Amino acid sequence: MSRSDVKKVVLAYSGGLDTSVIVPWLRENYGCEVICFCADLGQAEELEGLEAKALASGASKLIVHDMREEFIRDYILPTLQAGAIYERKYLLGTSFARPIIAKHQVEVAEAEGADAVAHGATGKGNDQVRFELTYFALNPRLKIIAPWREWTIKSRQDALDYAAEYNVPVTATAEKIYSRDRNLWHLSHEGGVLEDPWHGPEEDMYQLSTSPQQAPDLPEALTVSFEQGVPTMVNGQRVGLVELVELLNSIGGKHAIGRVDLVENRLVGMKSRGVYETPAGTILYTAHRELESIVLDKETLRAKDRIALDYADLVYNGRWFTPVREAYDAFVATTQRTMTGDVCMQLYKGNLIIVGRRSPFSLYNEDLATFGPDAVYDQRDAEAFIKLYGLSMKVQALMKK
């Protein structure tokens, strides 16, 4: 499909500097109608005034989908239940946001009769892959337009100059040095002083969490309850998924929970440095892991841990809509049938201190674990077990004599 064949394009639109200048660029270079699509994933105040901004930039309309509940239910929870963490630290807040945005973008393109979809991801980043693999999986007939791989804009200042030339309303300035992505699950920070991995983050950069030094001097008790792997209650109060994540973000942020400074390996082959704030995610991952420790048997837990590494990679690499992810989900779902119970913890100056965990399906047997007298376990049985378990080592040692 050539440029002249594109009559209507749906742009994944945030209202930030990049996507704002993409609107007039598409009109100028493709001569097409531009429909802006915005996904509400909990970025809050960033949605205010968005329609007026999109129309002023030259779009024919703005379409907004509230996807917060679906985002948590169908993307965050499966990843949490799988225990997937990328490179030991990253809870994948941007990674699984892109497939759901692209999925709805494709649906809007089909409903509006569009020829193409466009995104504002750069040619250096992971997001271009996440968007486009989703387009491939859901509607490969749509033309994909990635302006960062086509236009002559090379810097933030170039984009600001372009916006001024075409009277595009933007709030960005050259002094706003950080590139941020925010949703219900996290807030990421990249660029600026963070590009030097030796340079520590500046405190005024953080927006969701207070510093450990400024956090309360007294710990706060917190109990999270799960039903079949789904968090349903906080401190005994039943709340919906969106409210639960918002509440834990507030509580965790107050106690400096969920700050991560990470040098990660991007899919495209380079290393990058990012700082993430994920208070609710850190609490839920910790609580879920503690509940698993008493509910799952050793072999199942080890199998889950092996899958978690692959699951994190496929989410990070944009391969959400693949058969292997569905197969992993099917396995993980079986492990969540008994994942019901409560985890109690204390939050204190960036630390999550586990106090207790309980479940009606707990495999922990106090009669077996006790150091006191018991009538369940005959300690003399261990002798024969050890002789069999160590037989190969004994044979190898005898061969050396």
XYZ file of C-alpha atoms in Angstrom, residues 78 82 303-304 307-308 310-311 314 319-335:
26
model
C -2.231 -13.262 34.255
C 2.600 -16.310 36.366
C 7.651 -25.456 37.247
C 5.970 -22.076 37.680
C 7.685 -20.595 33.128
C 7.887 -17.173 34.792
C 9.806 -17.219 29.598
C 6.529 -15.465 30.343
C 7.345 -12.878 25.810
C 4.429 -11.520 21.904
C 1.209 -11.336 23.917
C -1.116 -12.687 21.234
C 0.654 -15.990 20.719
C -0.298 -19.636 21.300
C 2.557 -20.136 23.770
C 1.246 -17.379 26.049
C -2.192 -18.994 26.003
C -0.595 -22.349 26.844
C 1.306 -20.829 29.762
C -1.910 -19.194 30.985
C -3.671 -22.562 30.927
C -0.988 -24.091 33.154
C -0.884 -21.125 35.517
C -4.681 -21.152 35.811
C -4.573 -24.675 37.241
C -2.118 -23.529 39.919
